[in-house]
């Protein structure tokens, strides 16, 4: 359960976030990313949505000590409307017990509003320098 923000609404909305990303800097055309938000707060889950990327334009890795921060940018679709997005993932050392989705912003539509922990191994930054 996490609180997120929507561009057109005041305050935050509670719900469940599910991420899927298969991105690689050397195969941007084949890269894919999605975010599924299930609204658990409002009647009928009126804010629920599925975001699906249709173009990954950039994948950047930044080594931070033993961790690696991966920033993914591009565009995608929510309800047949195109939006740019930027997502930041952190592949942490196994000792941390979690990886992180540091931010996920769908410009003009959605902001994850803070860091979300995900299962260790969910983010694998290979060859990060």
mmCIF file of N, CA and C in Angstrom:
data_model
loop_
_atom_site.group_PDB
_atom_site.id
_atom_site.type_symbol
_atom_site.label_atom_id
_atom_site.label_comp_id
_atom_site.label_asym_id
_atom_site.label_seq_id
_atom_site.Cartn_x
_atom_site.Cartn_y
_atom_site.Cartn_z
ATOM 1 N N UNK A 1 0.854 -1.172 0.000
ATOM 2 C CA UNK A 1 0.000 0.000 0.000
ATOM 3 C C UNK A 1 0.902 1.238 0.000
ATOM 4 N N UNK A 2 0.625 2.164 -0.900
ATOM 5 C CA UNK A 2 1.435 3.368 -1.015
ATOM 6 C C UNK A 2 0.530 4.540 -1.362
ATOM 7 N N UNK A 3 0.945 5.730 -0.991
ATOM 8 C CA UNK A 3 0.187 6.926 -1.335
ATOM 9 C C UNK A 3 0.831 7.601 -2.534
ATOM 10 N N UNK A 4 0.025 7.902 -3.538
ATOM 11 C CA UNK A 4 0.521 8.507 -4.771
ATOM 12 C C UNK A 4 -0.232 9.802 -5.036
ATOM 13 N N UNK A 5 0.291 10.575 -5.974
ATOM 14 C CA UNK A 5 -0.343 11.846 -6.321
ATOM 15 C C UNK A 5 -0.721 11.848 -7.799
ATOM 16 N N UNK A 6 -1.863 12.470 -8.093
ATOM 17 C CA UNK A 6 -2.307 12.657 -9.464
ATOM 18 C C UNK A 6 -2.310 14.142 -9.774
ATOM 19 N N UNK A 7 -1.944 14.492 -10.991
ATOM 20 C CA UNK A 7 -1.789 15.884 -11.413
ATOM 21 C C UNK A 7 -3.043 16.722 -11.170
ATOM 22 N N UNK A 8 -4.199 16.180 -11.416
ATOM 23 C CA UNK A 8 -5.442 16.952 -11.369
ATOM 24 C C UNK A 8 -6.140 16.899 -10.012
ATOM 25 N N UNK A 9 -5.524 16.278 -8.987
ATOM 26 C CA UNK A 9 -6.203 16.092 -7.707
ATOM 27 C C UNK A 9 -5.372 16.642 -6.554
ATOM 28 N N UNK A 10 -6.062 17.087 -5.512
ATOM 29 C CA UNK A 10 -5.411 17.531 -4.287
ATOM 30 C C UNK A 10 -5.106 16.315 -3.422
ATOM 31 N N UNK A 11 -3.993 16.338 -2.707
ATOM 32 C CA UNK A 11 -3.672 15.269 -1.765
ATOM 33 C C UNK A 11 -3.211 13.998 -2.436
ATOM 34 N N UNK A 12 -3.167 12.930 -1.655
ATOM 35 C CA UNK A 12 -2.693 11.640 -2.143
ATOM 36 C C UNK A 12 -3.816 10.615 -2.157
ATOM 37 N N UNK A 13 -3.600 9.564 -2.922
ATOM 38 C CA UNK A 13 -4.541 8.446 -3.025
ATOM 39 C C UNK A 13 -3.778 7.184 -2.655
ATOM 40 N N UNK A 14 -4.389 6.333 -1.845
ATOM 41 C CA UNK A 14 -3.768 5.077 -1.430
ATOM 42 C C UNK A 14 -4.063 3.967 -2.438
ATOM 43 N N UNK A 15 -3.037 3.112 -2.653
ATOM 44 C CA UNK A 15 -3.245 1.991 -3.552
ATOM 45 C C UNK A 15 -2.026 1.098 -3.635
ATOM 46 N N UNK A 16 -2.136 0.078 -4.454
ATOM 47 C CA UNK A 16 -1.063 -0.885 -4.658
ATOM 48 C C UNK A 16 -0.388 -0.616 -5.996
ATOM 49 N N UNK A 17 0.942 -0.642 -5.984
ATOM 50 C CA UNK A 17 1.746 -0.421 -7.185
ATOM 51 C C UNK A 17 2.391 -1.729 -7.610
ATOM 52 N N UNK A 18 2.337 -2.024 -8.899
ATOM 53 C CA UNK A 18 3.024 -3.184 -9.457
ATOM 54 C C UNK A 18 3.846 -2.696 -10.646
ATOM 55 N N UNK A 19 5.137 -3.027 -10.618
ATOM 56 C CA UNK A 19 6.060 -2.580 -11.664
ATOM 57 C C UNK A 19 6.526 -3.770 -12.486
ATOM 58 N N UNK A 20 6.778 -3.510 -13.765
ATOM 59 C CA UNK A 20 7.464 -4.483 -14.609
ATOM 60 C C UNK A 20 8.386 -3.692 -15.531
ATOM 61 N N UNK A 21 9.649 -4.061 -15.521
ATOM 62 C CA UNK A 21 10.596 -3.372 -16.401
ATOM 63 C C UNK A 21 11.596 -4.370 -16.943
ATOM 64 N N UNK A 22 11.809 -4.324 -18.230
ATOM 65 C CA UNK A 22 12.848 -5.092 -18.899
ATOM 66 C C UNK A 22 13.523 -4.110 -19.842
ATOM 67 N N UNK A 23 14.548 -3.420 -19.322
ATOM 68 C CA UNK A 23 15.186 -2.356 -20.092
ATOM 69 C C UNK A 23 16.683 -2.595 -20.194
ATOM 70 N N UNK A 24 17.221 -2.234 -21.335
ATOM 71 C CA UNK A 24 18.654 -2.379 -21.566
ATOM 72 C C UNK A 24 19.112 -1.254 -22.485
ATOM 73 N N UNK A 25 20.195 -0.613 -22.109
ATOM 74 C CA UNK A 25 20.693 0.529 -22.869
ATOM 75 C C UNK A 25 21.082 0.147 -24.294
ATOM 76 N N UNK A 26 21.500 -1.100 -24.514
ATOM 77 C CA UNK A 26 21.934 -1.510 -25.854
ATOM 78 C C UNK A 26 20.782 -1.981 -26.734
ATOM 79 N N UNK A 27 19.602 -2.170 -26.162
ATOM 80 C CA UNK A 27 18.437 -2.606 -26.947
ATOM 81 C C UNK A 27 17.210 -1.768 -26.562
ATOM 82 N N UNK A 28 17.326 -0.466 -26.706
ATOM 83 C CA UNK A 28 16.224 0.422 -26.322
ATOM 84 C C UNK A 28 14.918 0.091 -27.036
ATOM 85 N N UNK A 29 14.990 -0.260 -28.308
ATOM 86 C CA UNK A 29 13.777 -0.543 -29.082
ATOM 87 C C UNK A 29 13.010 -1.740 -28.529
ATOM 88 N N UNK A 30 13.711 -2.687 -27.931
ATOM 89 C CA UNK A 30 13.063 -3.868 -27.373
ATOM 90 C C UNK A 30 12.743 -3.714 -25.882
ATOM 91 N N UNK A 31 13.156 -2.612 -25.284
ATOM 92 C CA UNK A 31 12.925 -2.398 -23.857
ATOM 93 C C UNK A 31 11.456 -2.106 -23.576
ATOM 94 N N UNK A 32 11.032 -2.455 -22.357
ATOM 95 C CA UNK A 32 9.620 -2.349 -21.987
ATOM 96 C C UNK A 32 9.503 -2.022 -20.508
ATOM 97 N N UNK A 33 8.488 -1.242 -20.170
ATOM 98 C CA UNK A 33 8.255 -0.887 -18.777
ATOM 99 C C UNK A 33 6.764 -0.651 -18.568
ATOM 100 N N UNK A 34 6.237 -1.085 -17.425
ATOM 101 C CA UNK A 34 4.838 -0.817 -17.119
ATOM 102 C C UNK A 34 4.670 -0.540 -15.630
ATOM 103 N N UNK A 35 3.604 0.158 -15.304
ATOM 104 C CA UNK A 35 3.219 0.447 -13.930
ATOM 105 C C UNK A 35 1.715 0.256 -13.826
ATOM 106 N N UNK A 36 1.305 -0.578 -12.890
ATOM 107 C CA UNK A 36 -0.113 -0.826 -12.644
ATOM 108 C C UNK A 36 -0.439 -0.268 -11.263
ATOM 109 N N UNK A 37 -1.369 0.681 -11.196
ATOM 110 C CA UNK A 37 -1.802 1.241 -9.922
ATOM 111 C C UNK A 37 -3.233 0.807 -9.660
ATOM 112 N N UNK A 38 -3.449 0.179 -8.512
ATOM 113 C CA UNK A 38 -4.781 -0.266 -8.110
ATOM 114 C C UNK A 38 -5.228 0.604 -6.943
ATOM 115 N N UNK A 39 -6.173 1.484 -7.205
ATOM 116 C CA UNK A 39 -6.716 2.417 -6.212
ATOM 117 C C UNK A 39 -7.511 1.623 -5.172
ATOM 118 N N UNK A 40 -7.059 1.657 -3.906
ATOM 119 C CA UNK A 40 -7.756 0.939 -2.830
ATOM 120 C C UNK A 40 -8.481 1.901 -1.894
ATOM 121 N N UNK A 41 -8.471 3.173 -2.220
ATOM 122 C CA UNK A 41 -9.045 4.180 -1.326
ATOM 123 C C UNK A 41 -10.411 4.688 -1.774
ATOM 124 N N UNK A 42 -10.567 5.006 -3.045
ATOM 125 C CA UNK A 42 -11.816 5.616 -3.494
ATOM 126 C C UNK A 42 -12.813 4.552 -3.942
ATOM 127 N N UNK A 43 -14.068 4.891 -3.822
ATOM 128 C CA UNK A 43 -15.150 3.978 -4.188
ATOM 129 C C UNK A 43 -15.028 3.584 -5.659
ATOM 130 N N UNK A 44 -15.003 2.300 -5.917
ATOM 131 C CA UNK A 44 -14.896 1.811 -7.287
ATOM 132 C C UNK A 44 -13.498 1.889 -7.866
ATOM 133 N N UNK A 45 -12.523 2.299 -7.070
ATOM 134 C CA UNK A 45 -11.143 2.373 -7.555
ATOM 135 C C UNK A 45 -10.992 3.263 -8.763
ATOM 136 N N UNK A 46 -11.656 4.419 -8.743
ATOM 137 C CA UNK A 46 -11.728 5.275 -9.935
ATOM 138 C C UNK A 46 -10.380 5.769 -10.439
ATOM 139 N N UNK A 47 -9.341 5.738 -9.592
ATOM 140 C CA UNK A 47 -8.026 6.208 -10.013
ATOM 141 C C UNK A 47 -7.112 5.093 -10.510
ATOM 142 N N UNK A 48 -7.595 3.864 -10.541
ATOM 143 C CA UNK A 48 -6.772 2.746 -11.018
ATOM 144 C C UNK A 48 -6.391 2.971 -12.478
ATOM 145 N N UNK A 49 -5.171 2.549 -12.843
ATOM 146 C CA UNK A 49 -4.734 2.681 -14.232
ATOM 147 C C UNK A 49 -3.580 1.730 -14.518
ATOM 148 N N UNK A 50 -3.353 1.497 -15.792
ATOM 149 C CA UNK A 50 -2.203 0.742 -16.273
ATOM 150 C C UNK A 50 -1.440 1.645 -17.232
ATOM 151 N N UNK A 51 -0.150 1.871 -16.927
ATOM 152 C CA UNK A 51 0.736 2.631 -17.802
ATOM 153 C C UNK A 51 1.630 1.632 -18.514
ATOM 154 N N UNK A 52 1.733 1.750 -19.836
ATOM 155 C CA UNK A 52 2.577 0.863 -20.637
ATOM 156 C C UNK A 52 3.466 1.716 -21.534
ATOM 157 N N UNK A 53 4.777 1.490 -21.430
ATOM 158 C CA UNK A 53 5.700 2.261 -22.268
ATOM 159 C C UNK A 53 5.543 1.847 -23.726
ATOM 160 N N UNK A 54 5.757 2.817 -24.616
ATOM 161 C CA UNK A 54 5.789 2.481 -26.047
ATOM 162 C C UNK A 54 7.076 2.978 -26.692
ATOM 163 N N UNK A 55 7.910 3.680 -25.899
ATOM 164 C CA UNK A 55 9.237 4.099 -26.380
ATOM 165 C C UNK A 55 10.126 4.383 -25.182
ATOM 166 N N UNK A 56 11.209 3.634 -25.075
ATOM 167 C CA UNK A 56 12.240 3.910 -24.073
ATOM 168 C C UNK A 56 13.329 4.671 -24.818
ATOM 169 N N UNK A 57 13.601 5.904 -24.389
ATOM 170 C CA UNK A 57 14.564 6.724 -25.117
ATOM 171 C C UNK A 57 15.915 6.825 -24.418
ATOM 172 N N UNK A 58 15.956 6.484 -23.120
ATOM 173 C CA UNK A 58 17.204 6.630 -22.382
ATOM 174 C C UNK A 58 17.236 5.691 -21.180
ATOM 175 N N UNK A 59 18.382 5.044 -20.991
ATOM 176 C CA UNK A 59 18.661 4.268 -19.786
ATOM 177 C C UNK A 59 20.041 4.677 -19.319
ATOM 178 N N UNK A 60 20.111 5.226 -18.109
ATOM 179 C CA UNK A 60 21.391 5.693 -17.568
ATOM 180 C C UNK A 60 21.645 5.026 -16.227
ATOM 181 N N UNK A 61 22.869 4.555 -16.037
ATOM 182 C CA UNK A 61 23.265 3.927 -14.779
ATOM 183 C C UNK A 61 24.281 4.810 -14.068
ATOM 184 N N UNK A 62 24.138 4.895 -12.751
ATOM 185 C CA UNK A 62 25.051 5.684 -11.941
ATOM 186 C C UNK A 62 25.450 4.863 -10.718
ATOM 187 N N UNK A 63 26.709 4.439 -10.684
ATOM 188 C CA UNK A 63 27.215 3.668 -9.544
ATOM 189 C C UNK A 63 27.272 4.570 -8.324
ATOM 190 N N UNK A 64 26.657 4.147 -7.223
ATOM 191 C CA UNK A 64 26.653 4.906 -5.976
ATOM 192 C C UNK A 64 27.129 3.985 -4.861
ATOM 193 N N UNK A 65 28.442 3.984 -4.641
ATOM 194 C CA UNK A 65 29.014 3.041 -3.687
ATOM 195 C C UNK A 65 28.827 1.633 -4.214
ATOM 196 N N UNK A 66 28.190 0.769 -3.434
ATOM 197 C CA UNK A 66 27.938 -0.606 -3.863
ATOM 198 C C UNK A 66 26.593 -0.748 -4.571
ATOM 199 N N UNK A 67 25.814 0.323 -4.612
ATOM 200 C CA UNK A 67 24.506 0.299 -5.258
ATOM 201 C C UNK A 67 24.593 0.911 -6.653
ATOM 202 N N UNK A 68 23.556 0.668 -7.448
ATOM 203 C CA UNK A 68 23.495 1.252 -8.785
ATOM 204 C C UNK A 68 22.118 1.865 -8.999
ATOM 205 N N UNK A 69 22.100 3.143 -9.380
ATOM 206 C CA UNK A 69 20.852 3.833 -9.672
ATOM 207 C C UNK A 69 20.638 3.829 -11.187
ATOM 208 N N UNK A 70 19.477 3.386 -11.611
ATOM 209 C CA UNK A 70 19.149 3.285 -13.030
ATOM 210 C C UNK A 70 17.988 4.235 -13.327
ATOM 211 N N UNK A 71 18.204 5.185 -14.239
ATOM 212 C CA UNK A 71 17.163 6.132 -14.635
ATOM 213 C C UNK A 71 16.693 5.777 -16.040
ATOM 214 N N UNK A 72 15.392 5.581 -16.171
ATOM 215 C CA UNK A 72 14.788 5.194 -17.447
ATOM 216 C C UNK A 72 13.823 6.295 -17.869
ATOM 217 N N UNK A 73 13.952 6.767 -19.109
ATOM 218 C CA UNK A 73 13.062 7.806 -19.635
ATOM 219 C C UNK A 73 12.461 7.352 -20.947
ATOM 220 N N UNK A 74 11.306 7.921 -21.251
ATOM 221 C CA UNK A 74 10.644 7.597 -22.504
ATOM 222 C C UNK A 74 9.221 8.100 -22.501
ATOM 223 N N UNK A 75 8.370 7.367 -23.204
ATOM 224 C CA UNK A 75 6.955 7.730 -23.256
ATOM 225 C C UNK A 75 6.119 6.467 -23.186
ATOM 226 N N UNK A 76 4.864 6.672 -22.816
ATOM 227 C CA UNK A 76 3.958 5.540 -22.703
ATOM 228 C C UNK A 76 2.514 6.010 -22.702
ATOM 229 N N UNK A 77 1.609 5.070 -22.507
ATOM 230 C CA UNK A 77 0.188 5.348 -22.670
ATOM 231 C C UNK A 77 -0.598 4.946 -21.420
ATOM 232 N N UNK A 78 -1.536 5.836 -21.040
ATOM 233 C CA UNK A 78 -2.550 5.549 -20.031
ATOM 234 C C UNK A 78 -3.890 5.914 -20.656
ATOM 235 N N UNK A 79 -4.804 4.968 -20.732
ATOM 236 C CA UNK A 79 -6.139 5.221 -21.291
ATOM 237 C C UNK A 79 -6.080 5.925 -22.651
ATOM 238 N N UNK A 80 -5.240 5.434 -23.526
ATOM 239 C CA UNK A 80 -5.082 5.955 -24.885
ATOM 240 C C UNK A 80 -4.515 7.371 -24.956
ATOM 241 N N UNK A 81 -3.924 7.861 -23.869
ATOM 242 C CA UNK A 81 -3.281 9.185 -23.862
ATOM 243 C C UNK A 81 -1.784 8.979 -23.663
ATOM 244 N N UNK A 82 -1.001 9.645 -24.509
ATOM 245 C CA UNK A 82 0.461 9.537 -24.482
ATOM 246 C C UNK A 82 1.052 10.484 -23.449
ATOM 247 N N UNK A 83 2.001 9.980 -22.621
ATOM 248 C CA UNK A 83 2.690 10.792 -21.614
ATOM 249 C C UNK A 83 4.181 10.471 -21.615
ATOM 250 N N UNK A 84 5.032 11.475 -21.361
ATOM 251 C CA UNK A 84 6.444 11.190 -21.091
ATOM 252 C C UNK A 84 6.578 10.687 -19.653
ATOM 253 N N UNK A 85 7.630 9.914 -19.386
ATOM 254 C CA UNK A 85 7.844 9.426 -18.032
ATOM 255 C C UNK A 85 9.338 9.368 -17.714
ATOM 256 N N UNK A 86 9.639 9.362 -16.431
ATOM 257 C CA UNK A 86 10.984 9.103 -15.925
ATOM 258 C C UNK A 86 10.833 8.225 -14.684
ATOM 259 N N UNK A 87 11.552 7.112 -14.670
ATOM 260 C CA UNK A 87 11.531 6.198 -13.532
ATOM 261 C C UNK A 87 12.965 6.010 -13.045
ATOM 262 N N UNK A 88 13.133 5.958 -11.722
ATOM 263 C CA UNK A 88 14.457 5.767 -11.134
ATOM 264 C C UNK A 88 14.411 4.547 -10.223
ATOM 265 N N UNK A 89 15.253 3.558 -10.546
ATOM 266 C CA UNK A 89 15.336 2.317 -9.785
ATOM 267 C C UNK A 89 16.707 2.233 -9.121
ATOM 268 N N UNK A 90 16.786 1.573 -7.957
ATOM 269 C CA UNK A 90 18.067 1.382 -7.287
ATOM 270 C C UNK A 90 18.277 -0.102 -7.009
ATOM 271 N N UNK A 91 19.340 -0.639 -7.609
ATOM 272 C CA UNK A 91 19.777 -2.013 -7.363
ATOM 273 C C UNK A 91 20.706 -1.932 -6.156
ATOM 274 N N UNK A 92 20.218 -2.389 -4.998
ATOM 275 C CA UNK A 92 21.006 -2.306 -3.767
ATOM 276 C C UNK A 92 21.754 -3.614 -3.513
ATOM 277 N N UNK A 93 22.747 -3.532 -2.637
ATOM 278 C CA UNK A 93 23.499 -4.731 -2.261
ATOM 279 C C UNK A 93 22.563 -5.719 -1.573
ATOM 280 N N UNK A 94 22.840 -7.026 -1.662
ATOM 281 C CA UNK A 94 21.982 -8.021 -1.019
ATOM 282 C C UNK A 94 21.784 -7.787 0.485
ATOM 283 N N UNK A 95 22.747 -7.150 1.134
ATOM 284 C CA UNK A 95 22.610 -6.879 2.571
ATOM 285 C C UNK A 95 21.444 -5.938 2.871
ATOM 286 N N UNK A 96 21.011 -5.148 1.912
ATOM 287 C CA UNK A 96 19.915 -4.200 2.120
ATOM 288 C C UNK A 96 18.564 -4.911 2.211
ATOM 289 N N UNK A 97 18.492 -6.135 1.707
ATOM 290 C CA UNK A 97 17.266 -6.944 1.693
ATOM 291 C C UNK A 97 16.161 -6.426 0.778
ATOM 292 N N UNK A 98 16.329 -5.248 0.185
ATOM 293 C CA UNK A 98 15.346 -4.721 -0.763
ATOM 294 C C UNK A 98 16.059 -3.962 -1.863
ATOM 295 N N UNK A 99 15.414 -3.869 -3.018
ATOM 296 C CA UNK A 99 15.784 -2.906 -4.041
ATOM 297 C C UNK A 99 14.759 -1.786 -3.937
ATOM 298 N N UNK A 100 14.923 -0.736 -4.721
ATOM 299 C CA UNK A 100 14.047 0.419 -4.579
ATOM 300 C C UNK A 100 13.545 0.927 -5.925
ATOM 301 N N UNK A 101 12.300 1.378 -5.945
ATOM 302 C CA UNK A 101 11.811 2.217 -7.023
ATOM 303 C C UNK A 101 11.795 3.601 -6.399
ATOM 304 N N UNK A 102 12.829 4.371 -6.716
ATOM 305 C CA UNK A 102 13.045 5.664 -6.065
ATOM 306 C C UNK A 102 11.991 6.685 -6.484
ATOM 307 N N UNK A 103 11.655 6.676 -7.748
ATOM 308 C CA UNK A 103 10.591 7.561 -8.229
ATOM 309 C C UNK A 103 10.045 7.032 -9.548
ATOM 310 N N UNK A 104 8.806 7.351 -9.797
ATOM 311 C CA UNK A 104 8.167 7.031 -11.070
ATOM 312 C C UNK A 104 7.211 8.179 -11.349
ATOM 313 N N UNK A 105 7.589 9.016 -12.302
ATOM 314 C CA UNK A 105 6.797 10.194 -12.635
ATOM 315 C C UNK A 105 6.299 10.065 -14.066
ATOM 316 N N UNK A 106 4.988 10.123 -14.223
ATOM 317 C CA UNK A 106 4.354 10.193 -15.541
ATOM 318 C C UNK A 106 3.952 11.656 -15.672
ATOM 319 N N UNK A 107 4.737 12.412 -16.432
ATOM 320 C CA UNK A 107 4.611 13.863 -16.502
ATOM 321 C C UNK A 107 3.199 14.292 -16.903
ATOM 322 N N UNK A 108 2.622 15.173 -16.089
ATOM 323 C CA UNK A 108 1.287 15.683 -16.361
ATOM 324 C C UNK A 108 0.177 14.758 -15.909
ATOM 325 N N UNK A 109 0.531 13.632 -15.235
ATOM 326 C CA UNK A 109 -0.503 12.680 -14.837
ATOM 327 C C UNK A 109 -0.314 12.124 -13.428
ATOM 328 N N UNK A 110 0.908 11.625 -13.091
ATOM 329 C CA UNK A 110 1.080 10.802 -11.897
ATOM 330 C C UNK A 110 2.469 10.960 -11.297
ATOM 331 N N UNK A 111 2.546 10.893 -9.959
ATOM 332 C CA UNK A 111 3.821 10.887 -9.244
ATOM 333 C C UNK A 111 3.718 9.877 -8.114
ATOM 334 N N UNK A 112 4.611 8.940 -8.090
ATOM 335 C CA UNK A 112 4.589 7.891 -7.068
ATOM 336 C C UNK A 112 4.763 8.453 -5.654
ATOM 337 N N UNK A 113 5.295 9.693 -5.518
ATOM 338 C CA UNK A 113 5.336 10.383 -4.228
ATOM 339 C C UNK A 113 6.190 9.686 -3.186
ATOM 340 N N UNK A 114 7.408 9.326 -3.548
ATOM 341 C CA UNK A 114 8.329 8.736 -2.582
ATOM 342 C C UNK A 114 8.862 7.395 -3.022
ATOM 343 N N UNK A 115 9.865 6.924 -2.296
ATOM 344 C CA UNK A 115 10.531 5.668 -2.621
ATOM 345 C C UNK A 115 9.692 4.473 -2.191
ATOM 346 N N UNK A 116 9.651 3.452 -3.049
ATOM 347 C CA UNK A 116 8.916 2.220 -2.756
ATOM 348 C C UNK A 116 9.898 1.053 -2.757
ATOM 349 N N UNK A 117 9.972 0.291 -1.649
ATOM 350 C CA UNK A 117 10.839 -0.891 -1.647
ATOM 351 C C UNK A 117 10.207 -2.021 -2.452
ATOM 352 N N UNK A 118 11.052 -2.776 -3.144
ATOM 353 C CA UNK A 118 10.615 -3.967 -3.875
ATOM 354 C C UNK A 118 11.537 -5.115 -3.473
ATOM 355 N N UNK A 119 11.142 -6.328 -3.764
ATOM 356 C CA UNK A 119 11.922 -7.500 -3.354
ATOM 357 C C UNK A 119 13.348 -7.423 -3.862
ATOM 358 N N UNK A 120 14.295 -7.812 -3.001
ATOM 359 C CA UNK A 120 15.710 -7.865 -3.383
ATOM 360 C C UNK A 120 15.854 -8.708 -4.640
ATOM 361 N N UNK A 121 16.603 -8.217 -5.596
ATOM 362 C CA UNK A 121 16.774 -8.904 -6.874
ATOM 363 C C UNK A 121 15.796 -8.475 -7.935
ATOM 364 N N UNK A 122 14.782 -7.643 -7.543
ATOM 365 C CA UNK A 122 13.810 -7.143 -8.517
ATOM 366 C C UNK A 122 14.487 -6.222 -9.526
ATOM 367 N N UNK A 123 15.487 -5.476 -9.067
ATOM 368 C CA UNK A 123 16.236 -4.575 -9.939
ATOM 369 C C UNK A 123 17.625 -5.178 -10.100
ATOM 370 N N UNK A 124 18.005 -5.461 -11.338
ATOM 371 C CA UNK A 124 19.340 -5.995 -11.585
ATOM 372 C C UNK A 124 20.015 -5.111 -12.621
ATOM 373 N N UNK A 125 20.944 -4.300 -12.143
ATOM 374 C CA UNK A 125 21.697 -3.426 -13.033
ATOM 375 C C UNK A 125 22.990 -4.137 -13.382
ATOM 376 N N UNK A 126 23.037 -4.694 -14.570
ATOM 377 C CA UNK A 126 24.203 -5.446 -15.007
ATOM 378 C C UNK A 126 25.171 -4.532 -15.733
ATOM 379 N N UNK A 127 26.424 -4.590 -15.376
ATOM 380 C CA UNK A 127 27.433 -3.773 -16.050
ATOM 381 C C UNK A 127 27.374 -2.309 -15.697
ATOM 382 N N UNK A 128 26.760 -1.996 -14.580
ATOM 383 C CA UNK A 128 26.656 -0.589 -14.162
ATOM 384 C C UNK A 128 28.023 -0.075 -13.744
ATOM 385 N N UNK A 129 28.402 1.091 -14.268
ATOM 386 C CA UNK A 129 29.701 1.669 -13.913
ATOM 387 C C UNK A 129 29.513 3.051 -13.353
#
